[in-house]
Coordinates of C-alpha atoms and ligand atoms in Angstrom, one line a residue:
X310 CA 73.1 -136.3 0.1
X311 CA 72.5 -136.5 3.6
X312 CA 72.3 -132.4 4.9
X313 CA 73.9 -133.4 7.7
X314 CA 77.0 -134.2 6.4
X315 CA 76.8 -131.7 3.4
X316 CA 78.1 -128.0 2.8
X317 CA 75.3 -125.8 2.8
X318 CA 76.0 -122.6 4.9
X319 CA 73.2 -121.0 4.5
X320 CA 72.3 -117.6 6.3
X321 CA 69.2 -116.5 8.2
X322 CA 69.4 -112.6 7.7
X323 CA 69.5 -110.8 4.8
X324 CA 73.5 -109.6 3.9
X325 CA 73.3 -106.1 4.0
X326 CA 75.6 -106.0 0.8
X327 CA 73.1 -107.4 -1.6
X328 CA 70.6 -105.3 -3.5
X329 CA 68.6 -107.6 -5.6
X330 CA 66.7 -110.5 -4.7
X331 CA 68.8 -113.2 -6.5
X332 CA 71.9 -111.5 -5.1
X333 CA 70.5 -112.2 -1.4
X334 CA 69.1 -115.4 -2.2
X335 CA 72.2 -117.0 -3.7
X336 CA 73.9 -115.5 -0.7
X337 CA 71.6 -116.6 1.7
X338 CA 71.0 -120.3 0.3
X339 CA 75.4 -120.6 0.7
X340 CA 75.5 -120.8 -3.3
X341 CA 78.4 -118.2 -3.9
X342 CA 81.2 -115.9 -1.6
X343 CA 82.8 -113.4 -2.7
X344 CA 86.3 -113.3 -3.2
X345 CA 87.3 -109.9 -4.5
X346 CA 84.6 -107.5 -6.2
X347 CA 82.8 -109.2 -8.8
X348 CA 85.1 -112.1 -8.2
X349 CA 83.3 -115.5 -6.6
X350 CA 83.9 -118.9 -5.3
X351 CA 80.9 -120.7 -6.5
X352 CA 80.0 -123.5 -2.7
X353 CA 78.7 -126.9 -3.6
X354 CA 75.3 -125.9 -3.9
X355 CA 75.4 -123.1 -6.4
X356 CA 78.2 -125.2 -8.3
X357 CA 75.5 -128.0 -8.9
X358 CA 73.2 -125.0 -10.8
X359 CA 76.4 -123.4 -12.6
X360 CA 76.8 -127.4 -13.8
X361 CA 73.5 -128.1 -14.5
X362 CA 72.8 -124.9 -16.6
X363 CA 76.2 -125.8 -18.3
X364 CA 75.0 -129.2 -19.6
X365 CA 72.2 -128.1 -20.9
X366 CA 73.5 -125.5 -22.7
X367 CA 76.3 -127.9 -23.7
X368 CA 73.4 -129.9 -25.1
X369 CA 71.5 -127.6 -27.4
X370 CA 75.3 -126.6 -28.4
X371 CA 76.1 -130.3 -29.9
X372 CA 72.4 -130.8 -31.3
X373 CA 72.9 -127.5 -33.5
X374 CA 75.8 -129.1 -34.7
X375 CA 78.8 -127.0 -33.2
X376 CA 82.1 -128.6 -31.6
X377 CA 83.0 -128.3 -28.3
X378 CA 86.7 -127.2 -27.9
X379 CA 88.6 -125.4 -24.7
X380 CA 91.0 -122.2 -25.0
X381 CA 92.9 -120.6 -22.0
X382 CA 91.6 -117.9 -19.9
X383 CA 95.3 -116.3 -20.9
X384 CA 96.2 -114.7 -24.1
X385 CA 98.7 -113.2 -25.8
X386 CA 98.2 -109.6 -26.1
X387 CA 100.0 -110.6 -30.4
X388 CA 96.6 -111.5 -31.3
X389 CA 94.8 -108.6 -30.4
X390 CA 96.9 -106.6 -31.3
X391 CA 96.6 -108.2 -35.0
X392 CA 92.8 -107.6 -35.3
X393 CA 93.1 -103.9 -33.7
X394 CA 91.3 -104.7 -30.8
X395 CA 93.9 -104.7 -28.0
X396 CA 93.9 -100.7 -28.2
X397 CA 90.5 -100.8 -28.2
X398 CA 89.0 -102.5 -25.7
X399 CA 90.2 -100.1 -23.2
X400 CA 90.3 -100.4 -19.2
X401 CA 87.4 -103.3 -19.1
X402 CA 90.6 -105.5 -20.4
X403 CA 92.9 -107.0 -17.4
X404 CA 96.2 -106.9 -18.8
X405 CA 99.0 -109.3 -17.2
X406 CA 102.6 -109.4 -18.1
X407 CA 104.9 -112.4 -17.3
X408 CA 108.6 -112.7 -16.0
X409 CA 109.9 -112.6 -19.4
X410 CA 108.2 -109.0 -19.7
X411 CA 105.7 -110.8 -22.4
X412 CA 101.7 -109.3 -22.8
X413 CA 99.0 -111.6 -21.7
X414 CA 95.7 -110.7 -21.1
X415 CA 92.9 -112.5 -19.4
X416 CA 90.3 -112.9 -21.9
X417 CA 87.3 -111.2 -21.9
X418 CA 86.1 -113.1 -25.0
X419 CA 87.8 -115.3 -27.8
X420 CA 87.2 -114.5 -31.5
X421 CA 90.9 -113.8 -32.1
X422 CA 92.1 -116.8 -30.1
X423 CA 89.3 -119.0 -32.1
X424 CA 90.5 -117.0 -35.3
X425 CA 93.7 -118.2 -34.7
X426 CA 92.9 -121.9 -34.1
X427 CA 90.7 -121.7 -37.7
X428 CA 93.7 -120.3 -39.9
X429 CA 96.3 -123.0 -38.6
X430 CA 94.5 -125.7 -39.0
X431 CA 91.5 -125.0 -42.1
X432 CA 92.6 -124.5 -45.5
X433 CA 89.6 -125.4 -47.7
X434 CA 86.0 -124.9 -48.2
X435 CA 85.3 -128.6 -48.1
X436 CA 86.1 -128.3 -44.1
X437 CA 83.3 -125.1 -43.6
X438 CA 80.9 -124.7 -42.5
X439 CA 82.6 -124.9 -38.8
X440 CA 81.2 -123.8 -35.4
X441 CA 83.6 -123.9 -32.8
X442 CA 82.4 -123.0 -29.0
X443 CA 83.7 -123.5 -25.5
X444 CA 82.4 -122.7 -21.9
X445 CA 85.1 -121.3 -20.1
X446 CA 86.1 -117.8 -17.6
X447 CA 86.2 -114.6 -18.8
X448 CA 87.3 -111.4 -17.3
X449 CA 85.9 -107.6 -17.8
X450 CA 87.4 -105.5 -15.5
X451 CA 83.9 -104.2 -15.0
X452 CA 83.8 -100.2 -13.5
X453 CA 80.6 -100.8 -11.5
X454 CA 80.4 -104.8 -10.4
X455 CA 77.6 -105.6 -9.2
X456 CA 74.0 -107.5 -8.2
X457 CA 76.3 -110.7 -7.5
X458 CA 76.9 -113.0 -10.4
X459 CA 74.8 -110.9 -12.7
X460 CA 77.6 -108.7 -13.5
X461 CA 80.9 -110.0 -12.1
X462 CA 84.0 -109.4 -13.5
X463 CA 85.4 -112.2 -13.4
X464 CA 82.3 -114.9 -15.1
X465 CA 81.1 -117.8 -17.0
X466 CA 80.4 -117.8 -20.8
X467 CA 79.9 -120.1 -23.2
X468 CA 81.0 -118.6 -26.3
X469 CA 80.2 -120.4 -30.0
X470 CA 82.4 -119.0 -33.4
X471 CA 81.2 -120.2 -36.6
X472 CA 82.8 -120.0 -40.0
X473 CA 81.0 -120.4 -43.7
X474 CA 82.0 -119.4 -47.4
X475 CA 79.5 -116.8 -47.8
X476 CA 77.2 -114.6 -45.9
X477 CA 74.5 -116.6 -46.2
X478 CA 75.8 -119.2 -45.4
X479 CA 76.8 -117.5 -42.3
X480 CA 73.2 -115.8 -41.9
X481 CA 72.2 -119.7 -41.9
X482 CA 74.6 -120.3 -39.4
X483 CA 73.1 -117.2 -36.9
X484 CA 69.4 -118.5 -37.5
X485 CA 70.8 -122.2 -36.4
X486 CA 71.7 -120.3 -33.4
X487 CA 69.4 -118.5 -33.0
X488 CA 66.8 -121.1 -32.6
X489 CA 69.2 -122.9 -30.6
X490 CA 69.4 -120.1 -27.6
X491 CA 65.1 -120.2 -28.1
X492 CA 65.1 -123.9 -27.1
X493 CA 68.4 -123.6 -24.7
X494 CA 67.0 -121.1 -22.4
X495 CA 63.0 -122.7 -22.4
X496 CA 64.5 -125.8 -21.4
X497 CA 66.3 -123.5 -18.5
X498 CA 62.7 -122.5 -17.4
X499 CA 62.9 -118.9 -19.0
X500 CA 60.7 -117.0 -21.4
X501 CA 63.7 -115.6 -23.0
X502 CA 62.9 -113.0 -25.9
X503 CA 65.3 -111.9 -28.6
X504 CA 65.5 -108.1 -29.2
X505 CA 67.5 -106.3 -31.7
X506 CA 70.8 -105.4 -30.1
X507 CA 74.3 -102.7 -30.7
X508 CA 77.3 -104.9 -31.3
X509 CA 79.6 -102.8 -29.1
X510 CA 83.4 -103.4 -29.0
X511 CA 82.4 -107.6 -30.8
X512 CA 81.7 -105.5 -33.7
X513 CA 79.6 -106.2 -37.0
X514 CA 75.9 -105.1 -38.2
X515 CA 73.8 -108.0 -37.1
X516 CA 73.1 -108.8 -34.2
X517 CA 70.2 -109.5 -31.2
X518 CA 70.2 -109.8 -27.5
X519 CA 68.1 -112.4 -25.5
X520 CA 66.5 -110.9 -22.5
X521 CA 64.4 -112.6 -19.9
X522 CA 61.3 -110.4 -18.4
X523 CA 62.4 -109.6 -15.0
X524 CA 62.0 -106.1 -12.4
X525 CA 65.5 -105.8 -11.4
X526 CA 66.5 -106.1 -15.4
X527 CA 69.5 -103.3 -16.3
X528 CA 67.6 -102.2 -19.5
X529 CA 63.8 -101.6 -20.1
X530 CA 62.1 -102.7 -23.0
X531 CA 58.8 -103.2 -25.0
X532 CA 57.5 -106.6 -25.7
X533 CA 54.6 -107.8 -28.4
X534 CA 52.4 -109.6 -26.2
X535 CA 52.2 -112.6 -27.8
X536 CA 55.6 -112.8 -27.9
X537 CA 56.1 -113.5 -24.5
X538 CA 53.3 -116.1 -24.8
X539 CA 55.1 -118.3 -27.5
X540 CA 56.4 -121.7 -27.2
X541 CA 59.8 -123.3 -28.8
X542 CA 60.0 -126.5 -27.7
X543 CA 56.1 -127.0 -28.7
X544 CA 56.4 -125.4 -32.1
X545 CA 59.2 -128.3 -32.5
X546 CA 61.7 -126.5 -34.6
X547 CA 64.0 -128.9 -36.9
X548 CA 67.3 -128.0 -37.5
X549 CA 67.3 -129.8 -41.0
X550 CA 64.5 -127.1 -42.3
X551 CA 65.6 -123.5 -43.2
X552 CA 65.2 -121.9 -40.5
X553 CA 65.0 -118.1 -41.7
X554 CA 60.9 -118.1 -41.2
X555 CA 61.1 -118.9 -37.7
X556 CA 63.6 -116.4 -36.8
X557 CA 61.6 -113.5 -39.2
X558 CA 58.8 -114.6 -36.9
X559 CA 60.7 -113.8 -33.7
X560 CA 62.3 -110.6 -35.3
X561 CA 59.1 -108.9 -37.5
X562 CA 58.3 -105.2 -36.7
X563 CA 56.7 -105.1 -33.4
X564 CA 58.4 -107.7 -32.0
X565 CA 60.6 -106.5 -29.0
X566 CA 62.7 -103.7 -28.8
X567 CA 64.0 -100.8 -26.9
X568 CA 63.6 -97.2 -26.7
X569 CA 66.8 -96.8 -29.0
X570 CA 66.0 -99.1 -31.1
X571 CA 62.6 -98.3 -32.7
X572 CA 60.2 -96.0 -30.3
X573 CA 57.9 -95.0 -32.8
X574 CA 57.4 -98.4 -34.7
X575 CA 56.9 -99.7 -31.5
X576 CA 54.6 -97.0 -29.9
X577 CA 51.8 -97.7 -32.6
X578 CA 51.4 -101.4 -31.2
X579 CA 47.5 -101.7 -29.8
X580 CA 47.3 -101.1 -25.8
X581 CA 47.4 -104.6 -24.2
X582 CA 49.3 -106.1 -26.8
X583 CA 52.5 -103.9 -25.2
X584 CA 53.9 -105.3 -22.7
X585 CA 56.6 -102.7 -20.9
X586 CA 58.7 -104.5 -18.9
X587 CA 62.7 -104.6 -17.7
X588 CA 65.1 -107.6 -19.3
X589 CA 68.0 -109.1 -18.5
X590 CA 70.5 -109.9 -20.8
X591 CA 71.2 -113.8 -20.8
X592 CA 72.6 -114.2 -24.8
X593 CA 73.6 -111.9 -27.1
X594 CA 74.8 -113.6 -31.4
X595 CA 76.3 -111.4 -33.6
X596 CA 77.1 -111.9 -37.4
X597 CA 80.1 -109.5 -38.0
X598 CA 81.2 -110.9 -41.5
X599 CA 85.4 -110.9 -42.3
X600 CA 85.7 -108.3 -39.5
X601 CA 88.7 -110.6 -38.0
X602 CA 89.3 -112.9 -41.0
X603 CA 89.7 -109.7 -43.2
X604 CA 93.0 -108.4 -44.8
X605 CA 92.8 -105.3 -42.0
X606 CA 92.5 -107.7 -39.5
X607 CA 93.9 -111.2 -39.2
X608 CA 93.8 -112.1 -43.0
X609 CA 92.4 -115.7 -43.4
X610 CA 91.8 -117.5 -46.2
X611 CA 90.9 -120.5 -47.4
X612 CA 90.3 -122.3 -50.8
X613 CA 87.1 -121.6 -52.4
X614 CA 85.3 -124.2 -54.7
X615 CA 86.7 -122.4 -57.7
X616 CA 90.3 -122.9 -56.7
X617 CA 90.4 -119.0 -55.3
X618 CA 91.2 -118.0 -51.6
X619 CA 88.2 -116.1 -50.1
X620 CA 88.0 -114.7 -46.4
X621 CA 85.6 -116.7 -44.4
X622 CA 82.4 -114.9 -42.6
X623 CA 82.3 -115.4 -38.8
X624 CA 79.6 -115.0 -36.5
X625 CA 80.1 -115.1 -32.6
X626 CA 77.5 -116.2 -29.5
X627 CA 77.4 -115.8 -26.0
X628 CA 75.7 -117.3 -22.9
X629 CA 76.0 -115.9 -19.9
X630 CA 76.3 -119.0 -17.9
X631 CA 77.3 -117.4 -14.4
X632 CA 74.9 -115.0 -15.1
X633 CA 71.9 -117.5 -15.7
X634 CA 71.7 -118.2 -12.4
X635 CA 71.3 -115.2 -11.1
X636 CA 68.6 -114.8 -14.0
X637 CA 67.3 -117.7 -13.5
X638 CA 66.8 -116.8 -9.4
X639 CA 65.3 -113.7 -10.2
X640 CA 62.6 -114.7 -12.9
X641 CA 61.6 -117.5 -9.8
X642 CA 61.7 -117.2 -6.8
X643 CA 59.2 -115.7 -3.7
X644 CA 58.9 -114.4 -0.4
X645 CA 60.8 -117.4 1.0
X646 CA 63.2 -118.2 -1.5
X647 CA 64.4 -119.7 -4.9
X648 CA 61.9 -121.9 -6.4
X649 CA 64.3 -123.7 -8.9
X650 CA 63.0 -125.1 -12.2
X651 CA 63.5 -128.7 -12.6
X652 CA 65.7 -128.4 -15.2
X653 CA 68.2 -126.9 -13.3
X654 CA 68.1 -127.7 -9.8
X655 CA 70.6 -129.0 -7.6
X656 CA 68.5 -131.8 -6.1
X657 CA 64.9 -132.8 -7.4
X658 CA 63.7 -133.9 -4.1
X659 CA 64.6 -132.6 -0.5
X660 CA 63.8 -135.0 2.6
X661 CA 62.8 -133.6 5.9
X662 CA 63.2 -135.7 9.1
X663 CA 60.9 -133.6 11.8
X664 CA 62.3 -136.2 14.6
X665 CA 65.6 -137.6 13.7
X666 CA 66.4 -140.2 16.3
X667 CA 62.6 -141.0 16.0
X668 CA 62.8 -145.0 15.3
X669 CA 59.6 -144.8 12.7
X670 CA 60.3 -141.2 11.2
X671 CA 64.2 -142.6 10.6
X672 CA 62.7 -145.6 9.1
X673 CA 60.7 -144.5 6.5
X674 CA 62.6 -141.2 5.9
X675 CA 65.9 -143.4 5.5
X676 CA 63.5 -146.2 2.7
X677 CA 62.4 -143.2 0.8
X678 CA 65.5 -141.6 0.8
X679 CA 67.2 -145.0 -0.7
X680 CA 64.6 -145.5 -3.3
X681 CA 65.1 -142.2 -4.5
X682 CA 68.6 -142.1 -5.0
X683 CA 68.3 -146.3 -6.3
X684 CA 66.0 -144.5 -9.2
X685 CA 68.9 -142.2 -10.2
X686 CA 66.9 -138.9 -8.2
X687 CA 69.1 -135.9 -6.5
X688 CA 68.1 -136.0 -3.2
X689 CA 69.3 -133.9 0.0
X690 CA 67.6 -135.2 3.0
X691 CA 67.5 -133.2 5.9
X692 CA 68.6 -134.9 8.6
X693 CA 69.9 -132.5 11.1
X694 CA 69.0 -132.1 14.4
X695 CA 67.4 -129.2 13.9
X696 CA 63.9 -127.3 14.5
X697 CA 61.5 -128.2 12.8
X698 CA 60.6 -124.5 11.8
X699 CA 64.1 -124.0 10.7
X700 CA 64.4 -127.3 8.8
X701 CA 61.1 -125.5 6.6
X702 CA 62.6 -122.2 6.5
X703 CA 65.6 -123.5 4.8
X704 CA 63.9 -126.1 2.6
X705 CA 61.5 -123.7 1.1
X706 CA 64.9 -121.2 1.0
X707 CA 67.2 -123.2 -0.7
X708 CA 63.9 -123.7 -3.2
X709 CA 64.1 -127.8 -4.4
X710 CA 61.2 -128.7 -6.7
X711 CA 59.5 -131.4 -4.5
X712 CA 59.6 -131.6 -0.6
X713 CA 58.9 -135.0 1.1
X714 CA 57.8 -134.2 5.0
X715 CA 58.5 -136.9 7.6
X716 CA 57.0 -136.4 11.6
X717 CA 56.7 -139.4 13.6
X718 CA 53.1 -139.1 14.1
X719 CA 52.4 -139.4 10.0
X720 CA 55.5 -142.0 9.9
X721 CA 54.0 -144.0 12.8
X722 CA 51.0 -144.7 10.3
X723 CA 52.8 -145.2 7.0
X724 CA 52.5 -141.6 6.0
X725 CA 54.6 -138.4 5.3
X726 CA 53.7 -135.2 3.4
X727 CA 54.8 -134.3 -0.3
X728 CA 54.8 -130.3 -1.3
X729 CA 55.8 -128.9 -4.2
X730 CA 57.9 -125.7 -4.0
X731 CA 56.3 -124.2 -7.1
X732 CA 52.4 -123.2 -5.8
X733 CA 53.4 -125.2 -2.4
X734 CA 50.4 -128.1 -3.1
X735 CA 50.6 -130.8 -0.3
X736 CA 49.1 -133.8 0.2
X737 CA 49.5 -136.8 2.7
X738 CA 50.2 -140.1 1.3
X739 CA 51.7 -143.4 2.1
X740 CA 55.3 -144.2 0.7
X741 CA 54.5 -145.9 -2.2
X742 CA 52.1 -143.4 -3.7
X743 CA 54.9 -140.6 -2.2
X744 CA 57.6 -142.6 -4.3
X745 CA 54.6 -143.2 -7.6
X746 CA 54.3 -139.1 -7.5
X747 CA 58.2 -138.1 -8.0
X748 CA 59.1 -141.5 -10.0
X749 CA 55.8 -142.6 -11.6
Ligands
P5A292 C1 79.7 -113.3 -28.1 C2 80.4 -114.5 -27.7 C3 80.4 -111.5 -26.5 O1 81.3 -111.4 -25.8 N1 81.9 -112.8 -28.0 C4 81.9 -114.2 -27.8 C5 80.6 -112.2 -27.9 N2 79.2 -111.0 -26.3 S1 78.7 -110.3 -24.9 O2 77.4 -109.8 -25.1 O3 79.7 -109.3 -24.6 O4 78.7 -111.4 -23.8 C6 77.9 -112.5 -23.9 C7 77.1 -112.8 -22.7 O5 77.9 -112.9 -21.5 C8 77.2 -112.4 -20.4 N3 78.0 -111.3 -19.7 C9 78.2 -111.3 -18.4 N4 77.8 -112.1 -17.4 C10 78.2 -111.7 -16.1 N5 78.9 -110.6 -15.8 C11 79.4 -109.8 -16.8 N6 80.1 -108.8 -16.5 C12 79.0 -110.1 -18.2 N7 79.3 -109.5 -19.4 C13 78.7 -110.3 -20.3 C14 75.9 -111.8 -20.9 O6 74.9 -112.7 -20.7 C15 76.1 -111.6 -22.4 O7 74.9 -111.7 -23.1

């Protein structure tokens, strides 16, 4: 993508409005606007994160075995009224009605919608177990919106349902998920770490939060050392294996917790080994049994193996997808901007042209630019006419992993400048060993 003829509207001062770093930086870097409070359009740039943290959590999704389906944002206010919940949920739920006078309400989450789906179409215990999970808007007419996407009201989730015979089957099913939010958010760049949570208005009596370590975090927390240290994707977790030992390793006594949760257990931990810290909450699986499948509730059955109807035991999971890049922004970033993981980022490589109109700068800008995008690499090149101190300002703002630095002096003798965002190493080089570096 050629900067020049992109949409990046990126801003030089600081908006007064924002109040933590990711807030300013998405702002700044023309990722997001708002549209109402807590309500945002997501600009080309910050839709290319949204997307890319999507995919990958689409990804870890399939691989734990779970179906990818779509609901509405709308629902009928029938259905919650049928598990109890539409009383309950109070103000935080935006409640619409149509020309025909009918209730509707813009979902703030989905297990009586998915609930719904399950009883008209499953009958039998030969179709469980099911997980069901989509990535789609929800709203929570939040009382204080705020710190940009991190709490919106109206935001992204992807939200995962599963349904088994028994509970533990379904305990099987939370530990598949479990691990599954592990690997999801390493492969986002994040040392997420799972925390015994309150199940709120989902409901149930199981359930755990994933936090990533960050200052600006809402809730503070205590964290085992070695904890934080740990590696998923290394330890190489298989799906096929029972999974209950890895999660008891994540979730033994002295893991991570908060103050509510377990001060004292927590407070004997050796000095060094406790890690105080503020978290973020990026995931959040709960196992709340026949609480919406139950006769008090929305009274599913299906046929057990021995020929009688049993309630099936659900289980529900959230991402916060919108969310995540806040998150993500927060847990890296420095004094002049995002530093975006390569995981996520909306280009790998960004190209800047010091002398656009410069025959020799042009040139090899313009071949390495082409070889790039031939190899199937994101690439924005900057080739605005421009100074050259704002053309750094905004690359090293706007945080791509790799920087390739064209003047016509360097370009003149075959050479241009590669930087890496993260630690901002540079070294001169010739095109092909420029091109070896981000392809080889
Ligand atoms: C689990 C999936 C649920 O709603 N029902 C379906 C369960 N859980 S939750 O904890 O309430 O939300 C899941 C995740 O969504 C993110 N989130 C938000 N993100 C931005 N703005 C908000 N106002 C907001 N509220 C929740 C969080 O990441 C949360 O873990």
């Amino acid at each position: 993508m050629r900067l020049s003829r992109y949409f990046l509207p990126t801003l030089k001062e600081n908006p007064s409005e924002a109040q933590i770093v990711s807030h300013r930086l998405m702002l700044r870097a023309g990722m997001i606007r708002q549209q109402a409070a807590g309500i945002y359009s997501w600009l080309p740039f910050g839709h290319r994160v949204l997307t890319n943290i999507a995919r990958i959590v689409r990804e870890e999704q399939d691989a734990a075995g779970c179906h990818e389906i779509l609901m509405p944002t709308i629902q009928p206010a029938e259905l919650w009224r049928e598990s109890g919940r539409y009383d309950d949920y109070g103000r935080e739920m935006l409640r619409i009605t149509d020309r025909h006078e009918r209730e509707l309400l813009y979902g703030p989450t989905n297990e009586e919608m998915v609930t719904d789906i399950f009883r008209s179409h499953v009958r039998s215990y030969r179709d469980l177990p099911l997980n069901l999970y989509h990535i789609q808007w929800k709203f929570r007419d939040e009382v204080r919106p705020r710190f940009g996407v991190m709490r919106g009201r109206e935001f992204l989730m992807k939200d995962a349902y599963s349904f088994d015979l028994d509970k533990p089957a379904a305990i099987a099913a939370y530990n598949r998920m479990f691990v599954a939010y592990l690997r999801t958010f390493a492969r986002l760049g994040l040392k997420a770490i799972p925390m015994r949570a309150d199940t709120g208005p989902i409901g149930g009596d199981h359930s755990h939060e994933f936090i990533i370590l960050a200052e600006t975090g809402e809730s503070q927390v205590f964290v085992h050392a070695d904890l934080v240290a740990r590696d998923i994707l290394a330890e190489g977790v298989d799906y096929a294996a029972d999974l209950q030992p890895v999660v008891d390793s994540w979730t033994s006594l002295y893991a991570a917790t908060d103050e509510k949760h377990d001060p004292v257990a927590f407070g004997a931990l050796a000095d060094g080994k406790r890690i105080e810290a503020r978290g973020i909450e990026v995931g959040h699986i709960f196992y709340f049994g026949t609480k919406y499948s139950g006769p008090d509730a929305m009274n599913v059955t299906v046929q057990g193996a021995d020929g009688k109807p049993l309630h099936p035991e659900m289980g529900s999971y959230g991402i916060g997808v919108s969310r995540l890049v806040g998150a993500i922004i927060e847990a890296s970033h420095d004094e002049a901007g995002i530093i975006w993981p390569e995981s996520v980022a909306p280009f790998r490589v960004g190209i800047i042209n010091l002398k656009p109109g410069d025959a020799a700068a042009d040139a090899m800008a313009g071949e390495i630019y082409d070889a790039l995008r031939a190899a199937g690499t994101d690439v924005l090149y900057d080739d605005r006419d421009e100074r050259a101190g704002v053309k750094f300002a905004d690359m090293d703002l706007i945080g791509l992993p790799w920087q390739v630095i064209v003047g016509p002096r360097g370009a003149k003798e075959g050479r241009a400048e590669i930087k890496r965002r993260r630690g901002g190493e540079r070294h001169e080089l010739d095109k092909a060993a420029i091109l070896e570096r981000l392809l080889g």
